[in-house]
Coordinates of C-alpha atoms and ligand atoms in Angstrom, one line a residue:
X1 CA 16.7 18.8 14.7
X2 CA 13.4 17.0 13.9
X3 CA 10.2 19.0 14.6
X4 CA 8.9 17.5 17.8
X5 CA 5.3 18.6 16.6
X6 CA 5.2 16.4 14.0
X7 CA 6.3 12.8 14.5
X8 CA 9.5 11.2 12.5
X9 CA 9.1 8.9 9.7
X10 CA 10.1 5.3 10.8
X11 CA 13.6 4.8 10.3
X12 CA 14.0 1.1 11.1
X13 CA 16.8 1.8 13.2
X14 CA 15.4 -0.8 15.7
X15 CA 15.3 -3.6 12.9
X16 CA 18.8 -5.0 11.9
X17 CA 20.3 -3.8 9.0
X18 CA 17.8 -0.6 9.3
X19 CA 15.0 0.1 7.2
X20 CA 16.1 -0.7 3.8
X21 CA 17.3 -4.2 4.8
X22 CA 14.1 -4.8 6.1
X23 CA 12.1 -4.0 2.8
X24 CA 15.0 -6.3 1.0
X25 CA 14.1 -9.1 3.4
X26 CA 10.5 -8.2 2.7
X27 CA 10.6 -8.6 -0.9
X28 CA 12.4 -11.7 -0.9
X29 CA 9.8 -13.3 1.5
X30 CA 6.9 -11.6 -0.6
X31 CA 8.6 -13.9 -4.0
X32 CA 8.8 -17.1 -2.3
X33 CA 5.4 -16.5 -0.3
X34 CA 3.5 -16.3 -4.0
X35 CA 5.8 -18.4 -6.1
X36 CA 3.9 -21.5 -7.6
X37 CA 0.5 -20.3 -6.5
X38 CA -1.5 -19.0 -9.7
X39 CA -4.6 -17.7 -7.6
X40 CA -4.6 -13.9 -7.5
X41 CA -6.8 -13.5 -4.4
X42 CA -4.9 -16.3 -2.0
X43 CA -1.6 -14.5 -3.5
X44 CA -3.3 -10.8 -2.7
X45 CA -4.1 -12.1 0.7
X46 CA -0.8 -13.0 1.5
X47 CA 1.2 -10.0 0.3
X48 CA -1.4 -8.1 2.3
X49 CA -0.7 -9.9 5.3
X50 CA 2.9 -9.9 5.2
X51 CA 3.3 -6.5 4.4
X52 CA 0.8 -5.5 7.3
X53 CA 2.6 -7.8 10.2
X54 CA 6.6 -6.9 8.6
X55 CA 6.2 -3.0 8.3
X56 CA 5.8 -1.4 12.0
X57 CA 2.9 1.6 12.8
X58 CA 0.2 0.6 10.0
X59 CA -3.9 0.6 10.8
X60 CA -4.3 -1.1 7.3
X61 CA -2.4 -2.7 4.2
X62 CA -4.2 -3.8 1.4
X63 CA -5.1 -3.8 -2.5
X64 CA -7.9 -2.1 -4.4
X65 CA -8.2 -3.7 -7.8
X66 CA -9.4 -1.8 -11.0
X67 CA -13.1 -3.0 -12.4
X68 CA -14.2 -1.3 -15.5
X69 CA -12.8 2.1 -14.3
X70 CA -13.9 2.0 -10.5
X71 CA -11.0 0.4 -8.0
X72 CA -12.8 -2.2 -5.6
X73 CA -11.6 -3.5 -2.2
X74 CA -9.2 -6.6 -2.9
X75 CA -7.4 -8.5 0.3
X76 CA -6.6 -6.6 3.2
X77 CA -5.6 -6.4 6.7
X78 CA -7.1 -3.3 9.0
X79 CA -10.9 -2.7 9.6
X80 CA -13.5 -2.5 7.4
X81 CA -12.8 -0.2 4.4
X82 CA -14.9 1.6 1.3
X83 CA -15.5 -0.6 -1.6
X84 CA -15.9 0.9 -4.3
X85 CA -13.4 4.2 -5.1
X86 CA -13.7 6.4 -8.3
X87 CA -11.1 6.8 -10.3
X88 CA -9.3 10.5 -9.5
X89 CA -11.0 10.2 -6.4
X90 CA -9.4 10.1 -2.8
X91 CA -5.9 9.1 -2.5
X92 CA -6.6 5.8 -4.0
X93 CA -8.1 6.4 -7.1
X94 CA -5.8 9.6 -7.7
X95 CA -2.7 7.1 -7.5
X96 CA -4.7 4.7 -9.9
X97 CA -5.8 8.0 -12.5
X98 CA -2.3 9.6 -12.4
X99 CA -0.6 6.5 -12.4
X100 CA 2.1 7.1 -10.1
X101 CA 2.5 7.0 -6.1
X102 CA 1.1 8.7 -3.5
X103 CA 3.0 9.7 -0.3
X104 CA 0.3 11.3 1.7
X105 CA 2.4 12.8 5.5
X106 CA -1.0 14.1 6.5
X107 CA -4.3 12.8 5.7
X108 CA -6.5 16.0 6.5
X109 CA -4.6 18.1 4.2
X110 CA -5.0 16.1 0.7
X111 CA -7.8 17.4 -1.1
X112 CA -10.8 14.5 -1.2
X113 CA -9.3 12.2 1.1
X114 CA -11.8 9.3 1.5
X115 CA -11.5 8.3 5.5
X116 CA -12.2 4.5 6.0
X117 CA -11.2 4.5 9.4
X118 CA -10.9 7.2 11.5
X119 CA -7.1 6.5 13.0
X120 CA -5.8 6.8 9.6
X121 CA -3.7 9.8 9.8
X122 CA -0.9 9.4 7.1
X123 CA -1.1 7.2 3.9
X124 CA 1.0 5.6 1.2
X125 CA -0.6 4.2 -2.3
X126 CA 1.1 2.9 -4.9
X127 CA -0.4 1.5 -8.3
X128 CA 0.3 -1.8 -9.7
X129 CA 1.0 -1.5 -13.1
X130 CA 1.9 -4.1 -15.6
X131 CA 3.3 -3.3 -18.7
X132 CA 0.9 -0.4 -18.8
X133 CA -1.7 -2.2 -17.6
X134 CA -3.5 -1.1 -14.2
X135 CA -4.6 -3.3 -12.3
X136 CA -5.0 -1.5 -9.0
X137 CA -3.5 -0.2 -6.3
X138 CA -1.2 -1.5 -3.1
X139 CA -2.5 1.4 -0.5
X140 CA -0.9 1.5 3.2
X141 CA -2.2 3.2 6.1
X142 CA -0.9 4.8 9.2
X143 CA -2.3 6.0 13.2
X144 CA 0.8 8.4 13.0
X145 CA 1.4 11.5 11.5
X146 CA 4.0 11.4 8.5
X147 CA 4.7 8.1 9.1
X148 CA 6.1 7.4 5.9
X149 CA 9.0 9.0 3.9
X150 CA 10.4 8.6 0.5
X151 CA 12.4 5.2 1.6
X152 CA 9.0 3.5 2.4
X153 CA 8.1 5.3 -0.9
X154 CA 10.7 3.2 -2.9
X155 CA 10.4 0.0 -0.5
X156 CA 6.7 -0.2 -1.4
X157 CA 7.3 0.3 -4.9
X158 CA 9.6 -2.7 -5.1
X159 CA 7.0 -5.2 -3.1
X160 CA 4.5 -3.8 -5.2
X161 CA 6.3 -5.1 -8.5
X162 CA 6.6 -7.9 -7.3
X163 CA 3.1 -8.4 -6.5
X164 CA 2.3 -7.3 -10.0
X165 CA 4.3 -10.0 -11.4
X166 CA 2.7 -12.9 -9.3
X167 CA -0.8 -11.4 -10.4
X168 CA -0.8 -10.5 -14.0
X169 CA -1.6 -13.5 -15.6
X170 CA -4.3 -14.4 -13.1
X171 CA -7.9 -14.8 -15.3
X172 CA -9.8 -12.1 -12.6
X173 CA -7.3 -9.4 -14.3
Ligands
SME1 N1 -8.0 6.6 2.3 C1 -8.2 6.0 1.0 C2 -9.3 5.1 1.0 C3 -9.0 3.7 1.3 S1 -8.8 3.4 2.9 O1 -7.7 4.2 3.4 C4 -8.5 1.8 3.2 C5 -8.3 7.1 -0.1 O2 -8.5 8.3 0.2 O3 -8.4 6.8 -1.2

């Protein structure tokens, strides 16, 4: 039985098809949303915003995006957050430095964690990488405690490539 002092991942039961239909729905929405628009902000916007109003319990979803070596805030929906972020530093620019996702269940306990807001309490980053290219990072935030699990993990990567795809040629990268 699930530890009752530490809250479940979602498991989309409550959306139709469950969790994994959602992200599928999600990814084809994402591809038409920035298909035919070349401009990588208005595109970055609206991934941000329809990742943050389809995916249930986030405080934030939004992109950081890789400027001679230091990741700065891109579009995003949430409060306020950090601009500028270090590469290797917090959970951000670790994902970005290592090059691979982050699945954090409890933000207190990774070393460096860089709090923007204070309700954050679980995090997901994910770089977006282009043929080896960085350009940044896709991070998600959470008010619950392991809120994510290694479905969201795979879900994010997927909307993640696709937003890579839609902004790869864009001049800013
Ligand atoms: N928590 C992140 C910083 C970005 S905010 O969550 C939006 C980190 O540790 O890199």
């Amino acid at each position: 039985m699930h530890d009752v002092t530490r809250p479940a991942p979602w498991t989309g039961s409550a959306a139709p098809g469950g969790k994994l239909a959602l992200f599928r729905d999600l990814a084809e929405e994402l591809d038409a949303l920035l298909t035919g628009e070349p401009d990588a902000i208005a595109n970055a916007a609206n991934a941000a915003a329809a990742i943050y109003h389809s995916l249930p319990r986030l405080n934030w979803a939004g992109f950081y995006f890789l400027r001679n070596d230091t990741l700065v805030l891109g579009p995003f929906q949430g409060r306020p957050a950090c601009v500028r972020i270090a590469l290797g530093a917090g959970v951000c620019g670790t994902a970005a430095r290592d090059r691979r996702s982050i699945l954090v269940p409890d933000v207190e306990a990774f070393p460096g964690h860089i709090a923007c807001d204070s309700a954050s309490r679980s995090e997901l980053v994910v770089p977006l990488i282009d043929g080896g290219r960085l350009l940044g990072v896709l991070d998600l935030d959470s008010p619950d405690l392991a809120r994510f699990d290694a479905e969201d993990q795979a879900g994010c990567e997927a909307l993640a490539a696709i937003v890579t795809r839609h902004l790869a040629r864009a001049a800013i990268f």
